[in-house]
XYZ file of C-alpha atoms in Angstrom:
774
model
C -50.484 42.866 -28.910
C -49.931 39.803 -26.762
C -46.417 38.190 -27.529
C -45.320 36.420 -24.294
C -47.369 33.228 -23.620
C -47.607 32.577 -27.449
C -45.785 29.748 -29.319
C -44.217 32.009 -31.946
C -41.949 30.644 -34.500
C -38.153 30.461 -33.802
C -36.205 33.332 -35.150
C -33.774 31.005 -36.504
C -36.313 28.414 -37.426
C -36.659 28.887 -41.198
C -32.861 29.365 -41.646
C -32.226 25.969 -39.797
C -35.011 24.262 -41.825
C -33.822 25.249 -45.099
C -29.923 24.691 -44.307
C -29.211 28.487 -44.342
C -27.934 28.939 -40.749
C -24.165 29.039 -40.394
C -22.329 26.681 -37.804
C -18.703 26.714 -37.406
C -17.954 24.173 -39.832
C -19.652 26.525 -42.308
C -16.829 28.922 -42.204
C -14.342 28.520 -44.899
C -11.092 31.001 -45.251
C -8.392 31.031 -47.823
C -5.508 29.150 -46.677
C -7.203 27.492 -44.007
C -5.156 24.699 -42.138
C -6.560 21.536 -40.555
C -5.465 21.132 -36.741
C -5.156 17.634 -35.177
C -4.144 16.778 -31.601
C -1.994 13.903 -30.667
C -3.388 12.260 -27.423
C -1.940 10.027 -24.812
C -2.328 6.058 -25.144
C -1.914 5.754 -21.335
C -4.079 6.575 -18.380
C -1.201 7.897 -16.466
C 2.342 8.324 -17.749
C 5.503 10.873 -17.935
C 6.577 12.059 -21.124
C 10.196 11.356 -20.739
C 11.295 12.359 -24.336
C 9.074 13.932 -27.092
C 10.589 14.756 -30.764
C 8.610 16.692 -33.242
C 11.497 17.325 -35.699
C 9.993 14.790 -38.429
C 6.501 16.335 -38.070
C 7.945 19.788 -38.775
C 9.650 18.882 -41.581
C 7.040 17.200 -43.294
C 5.731 19.280 -46.432
C 2.383 20.955 -45.661
C 3.066 21.394 -41.971
C 2.945 24.801 -40.638
C 2.685 24.343 -37.041
C 3.766 21.882 -34.301
C 3.144 22.287 -30.584
C 3.794 20.551 -27.299
C 4.943 21.455 -23.617
C 8.354 22.607 -24.933
C 6.951 25.670 -26.942
C 3.852 26.814 -25.315
C 3.416 28.986 -21.977
C 2.965 26.928 -19.068
C -0.016 28.617 -17.454
C -2.161 26.609 -14.990
C -5.895 27.248 -15.688
C -9.360 25.597 -15.665
C -11.013 24.679 -18.668
C -14.446 25.200 -16.833
C -16.463 28.205 -18.378
C -17.603 29.843 -14.925
C -17.201 33.304 -13.583
C -14.287 34.688 -12.308
C -12.502 33.800 -10.019
C -13.640 30.433 -11.032
C -14.460 27.816 -8.409
C -12.629 25.070 -9.982
C -9.034 24.206 -9.466
C -6.357 25.635 -11.985
C -5.090 22.154 -12.460
C -4.846 22.269 -16.377
C -2.208 23.210 -18.924
C -2.373 23.537 -22.524
C 0.399 20.728 -22.810
C 2.174 19.334 -19.969
C 5.029 16.742 -19.224
C 2.461 14.259 -17.535
C -0.797 12.644 -19.020
C -3.477 11.838 -16.765
C -5.707 9.782 -18.915
C -6.275 7.975 -22.105
C -7.143 10.874 -24.755
C -5.028 13.579 -22.631
C -3.104 16.236 -24.833
C 0.472 15.421 -25.935
C 0.783 17.569 -29.174
C -0.867 19.265 -31.894
C -0.307 20.281 -35.460
C -1.662 22.381 -38.139
C -1.359 21.248 -41.898
C -2.593 21.893 -45.283
C -5.005 19.019 -45.289
C -6.466 16.198 -42.832
C -4.204 13.804 -44.448
C -1.068 15.635 -43.833
C -1.784 16.545 -40.348
C -2.660 12.767 -39.534
C 0.675 11.746 -41.187
C 2.371 14.603 -39.171
C 0.744 13.195 -35.772
C 2.112 9.973 -36.489
C 5.664 11.352 -37.280
C 5.828 12.331 -33.592
C 8.048 10.469 -31.324
C 7.088 10.075 -27.719
C 8.751 8.033 -25.002
C 6.555 7.537 -21.936
C 7.255 6.311 -18.556
C 3.970 4.468 -17.391
C 2.765 5.266 -13.791
C 0.254 3.385 -11.832
C -3.393 4.559 -12.865
C -6.521 5.015 -10.539
C -9.564 3.796 -12.356
C -12.005 3.942 -9.495
C -12.848 6.964 -7.152
C -13.022 4.864 -4.235
C -9.271 3.891 -4.995
C -8.318 7.410 -5.072
C -8.570 7.824 -1.602
C -6.924 4.960 -0.253
C -3.686 5.235 1.590
C -0.584 5.015 -0.905
C -2.659 5.839 -3.845
C -0.808 7.250 -6.729
C -0.969 10.839 -6.889
C -2.308 12.276 -10.133
C -1.559 16.066 -9.625
C 1.916 16.346 -8.032
C 2.612 19.589 -10.021
C 3.661 22.480 -7.311
C 2.029 25.144 -9.670
C -1.555 23.713 -9.424
C -3.804 25.788 -7.170
C -7.252 26.680 -6.294
C -8.298 30.391 -7.023
C -10.811 30.559 -4.184
C -10.510 29.581 -0.635
C -12.142 26.009 -0.377
C -10.581 22.616 0.219
C -8.055 21.525 -2.220
C -5.757 18.683 -1.446
C -4.097 17.122 -4.731
C -1.493 15.354 -2.298
C -4.694 13.111 -1.383
C -6.148 13.187 -4.769
C -8.828 15.702 -3.616
C -10.200 18.220 -6.217
C -12.810 19.978 -3.929
C -14.639 19.080 -0.745
C -17.357 20.555 1.429
C -19.389 19.985 4.385
C -22.636 21.763 5.978
C -24.658 20.834 8.755
C -28.061 22.202 9.859
C -29.354 21.127 13.392
C -28.041 17.949 14.780
C -28.520 15.057 12.615
C -27.570 12.336 15.425
C -30.490 13.672 17.569
C -32.664 13.646 14.497
C -31.830 9.883 13.998
C -32.611 9.192 17.619
C -36.036 10.656 16.994
C -36.530 8.465 14.154
C -38.991 5.336 14.076
C -37.443 4.284 10.809
C -33.927 4.798 9.242
C -33.071 3.811 5.840
C -29.641 4.163 4.324
C -28.412 3.052 1.111
C -25.498 3.668 -1.487
C -26.388 4.705 -4.773
C -23.986 5.021 -7.965
C -24.934 7.565 -10.689
C -22.814 6.382 -13.670
C -20.775 8.352 -16.303
C -22.565 9.582 -19.368
C -21.937 12.118 -22.047
C -23.796 14.847 -23.990
C -24.199 13.489 -27.565
C -24.771 16.778 -29.166
C -25.500 16.587 -33.053
C -22.231 19.061 -33.548
C -19.217 18.101 -31.854
C -16.720 20.390 -30.338
C -15.434 22.618 -33.398
C -13.279 25.719 -33.213
C -11.949 28.133 -35.973
C -9.375 30.504 -35.017
C -7.428 33.364 -37.090
C -5.416 36.322 -36.810
C -7.217 39.300 -38.391
C -6.071 42.298 -40.422
C -5.728 44.310 -37.236
C -3.460 41.828 -35.561
C -6.137 40.433 -33.088
C -7.175 36.956 -32.409
C -10.733 35.953 -33.824
C -12.241 32.679 -32.471
C -15.385 31.369 -34.140
C -16.465 28.514 -32.062
C -19.163 26.188 -30.951
C -19.666 27.337 -27.065
C -22.016 28.126 -24.559
C -19.800 30.633 -22.682
C -18.032 33.088 -25.493
C -17.134 35.642 -22.816
C -15.298 32.905 -20.560
C -13.752 31.751 -23.611
C -12.109 34.898 -24.386
C -11.040 35.490 -20.569
C -9.554 31.685 -20.315
C -7.881 32.042 -23.874
C -6.188 35.440 -22.907
C -4.962 33.674 -19.832
C -3.637 30.585 -21.034
C -1.882 32.362 -24.266
C -0.693 35.401 -21.944
C -2.677 37.769 -24.357
C -4.518 40.912 -23.542
C -8.287 40.436 -23.535
C -8.613 43.356 -26.006
C -6.568 41.150 -28.546
C -9.512 38.531 -28.725
C -12.822 38.437 -30.363
C -15.043 35.330 -29.807
C -17.935 34.673 -32.175
C -20.501 31.970 -31.287
C -22.468 31.055 -34.625
C -25.399 28.639 -34.618
C -24.478 25.647 -32.101
C -25.687 22.048 -32.872
C -26.441 21.306 -29.154
C -24.628 21.636 -25.925
C -26.293 20.442 -22.988
C -23.417 21.851 -20.602
C -20.854 20.099 -22.721
C -19.737 23.200 -24.326
C -19.389 25.325 -21.214
C -15.991 24.168 -21.196
C -12.832 25.634 -23.048
C -11.558 22.354 -24.916
C -10.176 23.238 -28.205
C -10.055 27.330 -28.295
C -6.692 27.529 -26.542
C -4.835 25.124 -28.758
C -6.552 26.147 -31.964
C -5.691 29.694 -31.131
C -2.100 28.860 -30.651
C -1.694 26.926 -33.920
C -3.250 29.921 -35.731
C -0.780 32.425 -34.080
C 2.248 30.172 -34.568
C 1.213 29.626 -38.442
C -0.085 33.028 -38.906
C -3.005 31.335 -40.744
C -6.539 30.265 -40.059
C -6.658 26.855 -38.187
C -9.826 24.930 -37.723
C -10.068 21.694 -35.286
C -12.951 19.415 -35.127
C -13.460 16.608 -32.748
C -14.578 13.416 -34.391
C -17.289 11.671 -32.780
C -14.870 9.068 -31.111
C -12.778 12.140 -29.865
C -16.227 13.685 -28.618
C -16.884 10.734 -26.462
C -13.239 10.198 -25.046
C -12.018 13.749 -24.799
C -14.467 16.095 -24.252
C -16.530 16.242 -20.915
C -18.831 13.705 -19.032
C -21.210 13.613 -16.118
C -19.489 13.138 -12.994
C -19.726 9.762 -11.960
C -20.775 9.559 -8.041
C -21.400 7.406 -5.407
C -24.301 8.840 -3.150
C -24.678 7.337 0.349
C -28.027 8.785 1.774
C -29.534 7.978 5.301
C -32.912 9.412 6.312
C -34.866 8.911 9.474
C -38.747 9.396 9.622
C -41.422 9.104 12.300
C -44.040 6.399 11.775
C -46.218 9.118 10.275
C -43.730 9.966 7.627
C -42.135 13.088 8.907
C -38.630 13.482 8.249
C -36.635 13.883 11.133
C -32.788 13.840 9.749
C -31.010 13.640 6.379
C -27.442 12.777 6.072
C -26.352 12.940 2.347
C -22.562 11.946 1.569
C -21.277 12.129 -1.851
C -17.960 10.872 -3.518
C -17.773 12.375 -6.961
C -15.439 11.562 -9.643
C -13.962 14.343 -11.425
C -11.726 12.265 -13.750
C -8.176 13.808 -14.446
C -9.045 17.340 -14.126
C -11.232 19.012 -11.729
C -13.471 20.939 -14.064
C -16.570 21.908 -12.223
C -15.450 19.574 -9.474
C -16.819 21.628 -6.690
C -19.808 23.282 -7.831
C -21.422 19.896 -9.353
C -20.707 18.462 -5.892
C -22.413 21.407 -3.967
C -25.462 21.198 -6.383
C -26.146 17.606 -5.499
C -27.348 19.224 -2.032
C -28.406 22.549 -2.867
C -30.953 21.393 -5.868
C -32.231 18.749 -3.981
C -32.204 18.902 -0.157
C -34.498 22.000 0.264
C -37.148 20.125 -1.586
C -38.035 18.379 1.752
C -37.475 20.880 4.579
C -35.991 19.023 7.683
C -34.742 20.365 10.882
C -31.456 18.468 10.885
C -29.454 17.833 7.689
C -25.662 17.239 6.863
C -24.545 17.373 3.375
C -20.885 16.226 2.682
C -19.077 15.900 -0.709
C -15.572 15.013 -1.566
C -14.552 15.188 -5.194
C -11.386 13.172 -6.085
C -9.122 12.682 -9.204
C -9.181 9.473 -11.070
C -7.392 8.505 -14.471
C -10.499 8.755 -16.261
C -12.297 11.204 -18.847
C -12.929 14.742 -17.438
C -16.246 15.371 -15.580
C -17.815 18.712 -16.358
C -21.151 20.652 -16.628
C -23.945 18.296 -18.114
C -27.721 19.422 -18.155
C -28.924 18.586 -14.420
C -25.606 19.374 -12.739
C -25.374 17.300 -9.788
C -29.117 17.397 -9.066
C -29.385 14.408 -11.773
C -27.288 12.090 -9.379
C -28.648 13.147 -5.907
C -32.141 13.104 -6.942
C -31.498 9.400 -8.069
C -30.660 8.490 -4.441
C -33.060 10.888 -2.426
C -36.126 9.974 -4.536
C -35.309 5.961 -4.343
C -34.933 6.300 -0.552
C -38.303 8.148 -0.308
C -40.151 5.622 -2.067
C -38.340 2.871 0.213
C -39.355 4.943 3.570
C -43.029 4.914 1.805
C -43.114 1.289 1.169
C -41.834 0.247 4.695
C -44.186 2.548 6.511
C -47.019 1.558 4.362
C -47.583 5.027 3.141
C -48.626 5.751 -0.612
C -45.414 7.316 -2.119
C -47.487 10.156 -3.429
C -48.814 11.137 -0.074
C -45.199 10.921 1.632
C -44.187 13.534 -0.805
C -47.179 15.749 -0.398
C -46.719 15.626 3.287
C -42.855 16.647 3.156
C -42.700 18.818 -0.088
C -41.609 22.608 0.475
C -44.553 24.980 -0.235
C -45.024 28.776 -1.154
C -43.409 30.906 1.672
C -41.383 28.070 2.826
C -37.554 27.877 3.198
C -34.654 25.892 3.756
C -31.395 26.639 5.563
C -29.666 24.796 3.025
C -30.288 27.481 0.442
C -28.006 29.957 2.536
C -25.599 27.246 3.777
C -24.805 25.654 0.396
C -24.069 27.878 -2.667
C -21.637 27.443 -5.599
C -17.845 27.860 -4.251
C -19.202 29.947 -1.153
C -22.168 30.272 1.035
C -25.345 30.384 -0.687
C -28.377 33.073 -0.360
C -31.288 32.894 1.984
C -34.449 32.458 -0.123
C -38.086 31.836 0.418
C -40.230 30.086 -2.269
C -42.232 32.279 -4.236
C -44.438 30.240 -6.532
C -44.623 26.646 -6.128
C -47.025 24.581 -8.261
C -45.551 21.180 -7.087
C -48.881 20.205 -5.215
C -50.585 20.640 -8.768
C -47.993 18.687 -10.383
C -48.229 15.623 -8.238
C -52.065 15.602 -8.365
C -52.164 15.973 -12.122
C -49.191 13.756 -12.892
C -50.714 10.922 -10.782
C -54.202 11.328 -12.600
C -52.520 11.175 -16.174
C -50.554 7.944 -15.102
C -53.767 6.372 -13.295
C -52.059 6.146 -10.023
C -54.143 4.169 -7.420
C -53.785 4.975 -3.599
C -50.865 2.578 -2.186
C -49.409 2.069 -5.585
C -49.382 -1.601 -5.456
C -47.095 -4.146 -7.275
C -49.838 -6.005 -9.189
C -50.767 -3.478 -11.732
C -52.971 -5.382 -14.284
C -52.307 -5.854 -17.960
C -49.141 -7.577 -18.309
C -48.545 -9.385 -21.480
C -47.083 -12.796 -19.933
C -47.279 -14.488 -16.578
C -43.395 -13.871 -16.230
C -44.208 -10.064 -16.965
C -45.066 -7.658 -14.129
C -46.299 -4.230 -14.270
C -45.421 -1.295 -11.890
C -45.615 2.312 -11.587
C -43.153 4.607 -9.957
C -42.848 8.193 -9.243
C -40.552 11.074 -7.898
C -40.386 14.806 -7.149
C -38.014 17.313 -8.210
C -36.479 20.759 -8.030
C -33.779 22.504 -9.570
C -32.957 26.348 -9.935
C -32.857 29.533 -12.150
C -29.602 31.061 -12.379
C -26.872 31.597 -9.724
C -27.652 34.185 -7.253
C -25.280 37.037 -6.462
C -22.924 35.599 -9.102
C -24.072 35.793 -12.772
C -24.818 38.705 -14.589
C -26.207 39.610 -17.995
C -26.878 42.636 -19.988
C -28.733 43.501 -23.069
C -28.712 46.455 -25.685
C -31.630 47.598 -27.781
C -31.328 50.412 -30.409
C -34.209 51.706 -32.777
C -33.889 51.522 -36.529
C -35.244 54.130 -39.045
C -38.366 51.852 -39.696
C -39.344 51.212 -36.178
C -37.483 47.982 -35.919
C -35.019 47.194 -33.418
C -31.620 45.529 -32.863
C -31.522 43.194 -29.685
C -27.881 42.624 -28.741
C -27.411 40.068 -26.113
C -24.507 38.076 -24.860
C -26.657 35.308 -23.887
C -26.084 32.166 -25.901
C -28.698 30.223 -27.903
C -27.714 26.619 -28.068
C -30.643 25.647 -30.147
C -32.863 26.024 -27.315
C -34.567 29.159 -28.830
C -33.359 31.778 -26.271
C -32.933 34.255 -29.287
C -36.756 33.876 -29.841
C -37.693 34.041 -25.922
C -35.585 37.233 -25.639
C -37.136 38.787 -28.641
C -40.613 37.860 -27.422
C -39.915 39.326 -24.015
C -38.647 42.641 -25.656
C -41.389 42.687 -28.224
C -43.931 42.528 -25.543
C -42.593 45.392 -23.339
C -42.068 47.623 -26.486
C -45.550 46.865 -28.146
C -44.291 45.481 -31.307
C -44.235 42.234 -32.969
C -41.021 39.699 -32.418
C -40.343 39.856 -36.071
C -39.659 43.574 -35.305
C -36.543 42.417 -33.177
C -33.316 41.884 -35.135
C -31.431 39.488 -32.392
C -27.777 39.272 -32.510
C -26.260 37.274 -29.801
C -22.745 36.181 -28.536
C -20.112 38.404 -30.278
C -17.766 39.583 -27.642
C -16.857 42.875 -29.791
C -20.548 43.639 -30.385
C -22.931 42.181 -27.677
C -22.966 43.234 -24.030
C -21.286 40.954 -21.429
C -23.329 37.626 -20.331
C -21.988 34.775 -18.492
C -23.572 32.376 -21.104
C -26.049 29.388 -21.349
C -25.747 27.421 -18.069
C -27.405 27.213 -14.716
C -30.915 27.272 -15.938
C -30.231 31.015 -16.424
C -31.210 32.425 -19.742
C -34.879 33.194 -19.577
C -34.696 34.222 -15.896
C -31.462 36.182 -15.757
C -31.135 37.372 -19.501
C -34.815 37.817 -19.816
C -34.904 40.191 -16.766
C -31.890 42.179 -18.319
C -33.911 42.241 -21.651
C -36.954 43.824 -19.914
C -34.909 46.459 -18.261
C -33.445 47.614 -21.306
C -36.804 47.496 -23.202
C -38.381 49.514 -20.599
C -35.752 52.117 -21.167
C -36.182 52.470 -24.792
C -40.018 52.536 -24.037
C -39.620 55.506 -22.134
C -37.554 57.275 -24.726
C -40.104 56.492 -27.304
C -43.104 57.652 -25.389
C -41.119 60.982 -24.444
C -40.351 61.501 -28.177
C -43.918 60.892 -29.151
C -45.251 63.136 -26.564
C -43.242 65.930 -27.859
C -44.333 65.499 -31.427
C -47.847 65.567 -30.802
C -48.355 67.278 -27.520
C -49.628 64.364 -25.744
C -49.382 63.473 -22.064
C -46.533 61.066 -21.686
C -48.107 59.663 -18.376
C -51.066 58.341 -20.203
C -49.826 56.987 -23.296
C -50.241 53.246 -24.456
C -48.408 51.505 -27.263
C -50.109 49.065 -29.419
C -48.963 47.672 -32.642
C -45.970 50.173 -32.896
C -48.062 53.130 -32.415
C -48.043 55.410 -29.311
C -51.595 56.405 -28.449
C -52.684 59.241 -26.385
C -56.065 60.501 -24.964
C -57.895 62.336 -27.533
C -56.917 60.447 -30.612
C -53.520 61.745 -30.885
C -50.823 59.179 -31.911
C -47.421 58.502 -33.443
C -46.241 55.700 -35.161
C -42.764 54.122 -34.424
C -41.722 54.865 -37.676
C -42.450 58.491 -37.576
C -40.695 58.507 -33.939
C -37.480 57.130 -35.545
C -37.471 59.576 -38.429
C -37.990 62.480 -36.073
C -34.990 61.477 -33.660
C -32.501 60.590 -36.476
C -33.385 63.226 -39.087
C -35.635 65.664 -38.062
C -35.093 67.523 -34.558
C -33.133 67.244 -31.453
C -31.590 64.135 -33.178
C -30.204 61.184 -31.057
C -30.204 57.317 -31.280
C -32.928 55.879 -29.231
C -30.968 52.888 -27.495
C -30.310 51.557 -24.105
C -27.989 48.935 -22.187
C -29.078 47.607 -19.007
C -27.506 44.749 -16.737
C -29.111 42.312 -14.204
C -28.091 40.053 -11.618
C -30.330 37.885 -9.870
C -30.726 37.813 -6.059
C -32.433 34.479 -5.921
C -32.669 31.173 -7.943
C -36.512 30.499 -7.803
C -36.779 26.455 -8.259
C -39.011 25.069 -11.051
C -40.689 21.881 -9.679
C -41.661 18.638 -11.313
C -43.277 15.231 -10.602
C -42.550 12.362 -12.802
C -44.657 9.319 -12.990
C -43.701 6.131 -15.243
C -45.437 2.749 -15.945
C -42.943 -0.100 -16.714
C -43.554 -3.689 -17.811
C -40.639 -6.076 -16.363
C -39.837 -9.634 -17.943
C -38.730 -11.292 -14.764
C -36.979 -14.112 -16.729
C -34.801 -11.871 -18.800
C -34.666 -8.568 -16.835
C -35.811 -6.549 -20.027
C -38.057 -3.498 -18.745
C -40.465 -2.002 -21.315
C -41.361 1.646 -20.511
C -45.175 1.961 -21.317
C -45.818 5.535 -20.404
C -43.839 8.684 -18.842
C -45.603 11.615 -17.421
C -43.567 14.895 -16.606
C -45.793 17.386 -14.968
C -43.681 20.375 -14.512
C -43.986 24.116 -12.675
C -41.775 26.429 -14.822
C -43.723 29.764 -14.014
C -45.092 31.457 -17.060
C -44.255 29.666 -20.303
C -42.852 32.680 -22.651
C -43.315 30.427 -25.432
C -45.441 27.399 -24.650
C -43.956 25.149 -27.486
C -40.419 25.804 -26.868
C -40.800 25.155 -23.085
C -42.826 21.827 -23.858
C -39.904 20.841 -26.207
C -37.408 21.528 -23.399
C -38.985 19.212 -20.959
C -39.715 16.642 -23.679
C -36.190 16.677 -24.616
C -35.031 16.521 -21.002
C -37.336 13.460 -20.410
C -35.683 11.567 -23.441
C -32.373 12.726 -22.136
C -33.025 11.105 -18.909
C -34.483 8.082 -20.366
C -31.428 7.144 -22.328
C -29.217 7.813 -19.134
C -31.206 5.619 -17.122
C -31.878 2.790 -19.417
C -28.981 2.307 -21.750
C -26.346 5.009 -21.774
C -22.965 3.692 -20.469
C -19.223 4.185 -20.533
C -17.088 0.858 -20.358
C -13.440 1.068 -19.866
C -10.796 -1.522 -20.202
C -8.249 -2.535 -17.407
C -6.103 0.030 -18.650
C -8.466 2.847 -18.741
C -9.426 3.009 -22.255
C -13.109 3.856 -23.361
C -14.719 0.860 -25.196
C -17.967 2.598 -26.094
C -16.600 5.676 -28.019
C -19.331 5.522 -30.832
C -23.144 5.151 -31.339
C -22.711 1.601 -31.941
C -21.686 0.774 -28.497
C -22.905 3.948 -26.423
C -26.520 3.717 -26.942
C -28.986 6.726 -26.895
C -32.861 6.393 -27.569
C -34.235 6.441 -31.023
C -37.986 7.053 -31.355
C -38.602 3.068 -31.381
C -37.085 3.241 -27.727
C -39.466 5.646 -26.248
C -42.823 5.367 -24.416
C -45.786 7.222 -24.672
C -44.712 10.439 -23.394
C -47.212 13.358 -21.740
C -45.981 16.914 -20.547
C -48.056 18.705 -18.373
C -47.067 22.345 -17.467
C -48.807 23.667 -14.575
C -49.596 27.425 -14.050
C -47.827 29.481 -11.733
C -46.356 32.865 -11.527
C -42.823 33.684 -10.238
C -42.929 37.391 -9.182
C -39.056 37.443 -9.453
C -39.090 36.288 -12.982
C -39.644 38.059 -16.367
C -43.593 37.993 -16.852
C -43.561 35.077 -13.948
C -41.056 32.771 -15.652
C -38.719 30.386 -14.014
C -36.414 27.996 -15.826
C -37.452 24.841 -17.590
C -34.365 23.221 -19.488
C -32.650 21.073 -16.811
C -35.279 19.754 -14.314
C -36.903 16.993 -16.302
C -33.639 15.160 -17.035
C -33.347 14.240 -13.319
C -36.619 12.163 -13.121
C -36.073 9.050 -15.207
C -33.313 7.309 -12.866
C -35.485 7.460 -9.771
C -39.071 7.236 -11.318
C -38.143 3.911 -13.598
C -36.000 2.341 -10.668
C -39.240 2.960 -8.192
C -41.595 1.365 -10.882
C -39.225 -1.511 -11.406
C -39.474 -2.091 -7.440
C -43.206 -1.660 -7.820
C -43.131 -4.239 -10.254
C -40.870 -6.866 -8.746
C -39.866 -5.987 -5.517
C -36.140 -5.429 -6.700
C -34.536 -2.055 -5.708
C -32.091 -0.693 -8.634
C -29.184 1.324 -7.098
C -26.865 1.708 -10.085
C -27.674 2.546 -13.538
C -28.215 2.013 -16.603
C -31.038 -0.418 -16.057
C -29.689 -2.954 -18.461
C -31.490 -6.592 -18.538
C -28.512 -7.888 -16.767
C -28.617 -5.361 -13.949
C -32.466 -5.921 -13.721
C -32.197 -9.507 -13.527
C -29.509 -9.529 -10.910
C -31.480 -7.323 -8.674
C -34.565 -9.424 -9.014
C -32.752 -12.465 -8.257
C -31.045 -10.766 -5.329
C -34.539 -9.588 -4.128
C -36.011 -13.001 -4.388
C -33.239 -15.129 -2.853
C -33.905 -16.785 0.437
C -32.862 -14.843 3.664
């Protein structure tokens, strides 16, 4: 029975389609209170006085929290492995607020109306401080210090200089870049700005917390990282981990934004103080301003090349804006280099990154995780090299990109919070991605600025492309585990800590287990992400679930398979070494066979009873990159700057597709995500640091009417280290839109876009700059 590489229906699909699956907001409890958070109207201020007495006396109010009555515990909100590679610079509540939207106080009341009234009754006197609203201002001499508290620390030994507004920094070098530039016939250098963006999940952040009948704290929350939630809430509230249970129901999207502990600590504190269930849900406006964002970055890139297009030296220098707190500050910056620079092996490479504090919304994990920002700069500069050397942009990539059997010292030099892991590329279908993508877009040798077919004389068409890499899990750091047990009817319970965000990972892991066990995926009863029941898993991030958790499932299923065959051989006298399993039946030579049902009944009721079950763990030792080549055709109105996307092609090597439809859905969703980021999504702040684009009327995301023809191509490859040859797929294709569209606009108009989004105003300004007399 072939289960892997088949487009099976999602195990939660019918329930989702009929509205029967339960999300956090579907959980209702007797006497449940509504939690609300009072936030700062100032970008940077000290709380001189806070008076909560009126709120506390309001009928229907059961708990009020502020810095005066909660533990002061420095921690990070980043849901990462322990010790977290992010600074401990956050407190549940503090005397100082550091951005518009920072926490000041919280209440729990019988209704939302009472809670909002209580919030309005809290009296706060602020001393407003000078604010930093630009990352470049953070490192200027005499800049206001955002984190001057003495108890902020970095839990791992890496640069952390809050007195200079530096949340994290790294600097690695291979070879000698100065000598490399001396050998170059051409040197190109530009600064690119990758702008703020947010995740826009259908379901904003939401948490329910309650003390159970045994005196334990239960947290039902929309999270990607339930085990990290448990650990960090225990740390923040000074509770034993054994006193906390975290349950993840269905999730309405995460995209990295829910790799964060945002509501769980304060919701839990309100529940414990009131001794009642409390639910806090963000409004859409709160989600925009108070959750997490993509890190805004300035990427300065310098590349040297010979006349024939061989790269001689690369220097990437990143200034990353982490906002008011250092969540993921170091690791996103590191990924800028580790997930892009190995794509083009070069003898001389330097990567430097500095992440700084500002008084703006907090950066966090977002699909692409640093690769999005750096790929923009790298792929646009590769395009510029190609044009200046009069080499086809496709050919330049073909000459320089990494191949199977190749490596890069960057893999070993640059990890996430520490040195990386030496790696050799196993599977690499990038060459085929480039060839098939170019054919699908109708790429002609040399590109050419005059693509025919424009609607008006003032309209110009162009084509652009880029190549990409990402990763699959964090090697030697992240771990996953799975448990499988057999039931009386020959079905199985599959327990996994891996978190399905709507991506279909429950289905993928069921298919993997069923393939090993010789049954149908419908025979796998999947339960994921309950810290009391499921084994440990780091959660859904770093493109790790299929590759990392899938391997844990294979190991577990193999152990269960061995037990099943052993029992079957004992029942019928067969040779276990020659057994095969087909459709839930163990078969031996000579026609002997035993069904899963008979095996289960035998082991549970008849003889030598025991539970057929196993738990196995897995840690990855490498992070095999998926690869992609993206191509786009645009039509630009040179009088207005309006850009019309005509066609987008994404050719991807993700190894074996465990579920082809779900894999293609991930690529298509990532492409649309990237198009929105490139073309329209934008944070705009006023002069006091308040976000003005905090709803879908002012922060635009693409609808189906905004999208071009999209063609997805998945090329075949087999990654030996992955489950059934699989690598990751979900992140890589968000990284292509910024550089590919920018390169297409340049191909059409000669204007190089170095900052997104590519609004008509920016495009027109770039066209005028490109065409003005020298």
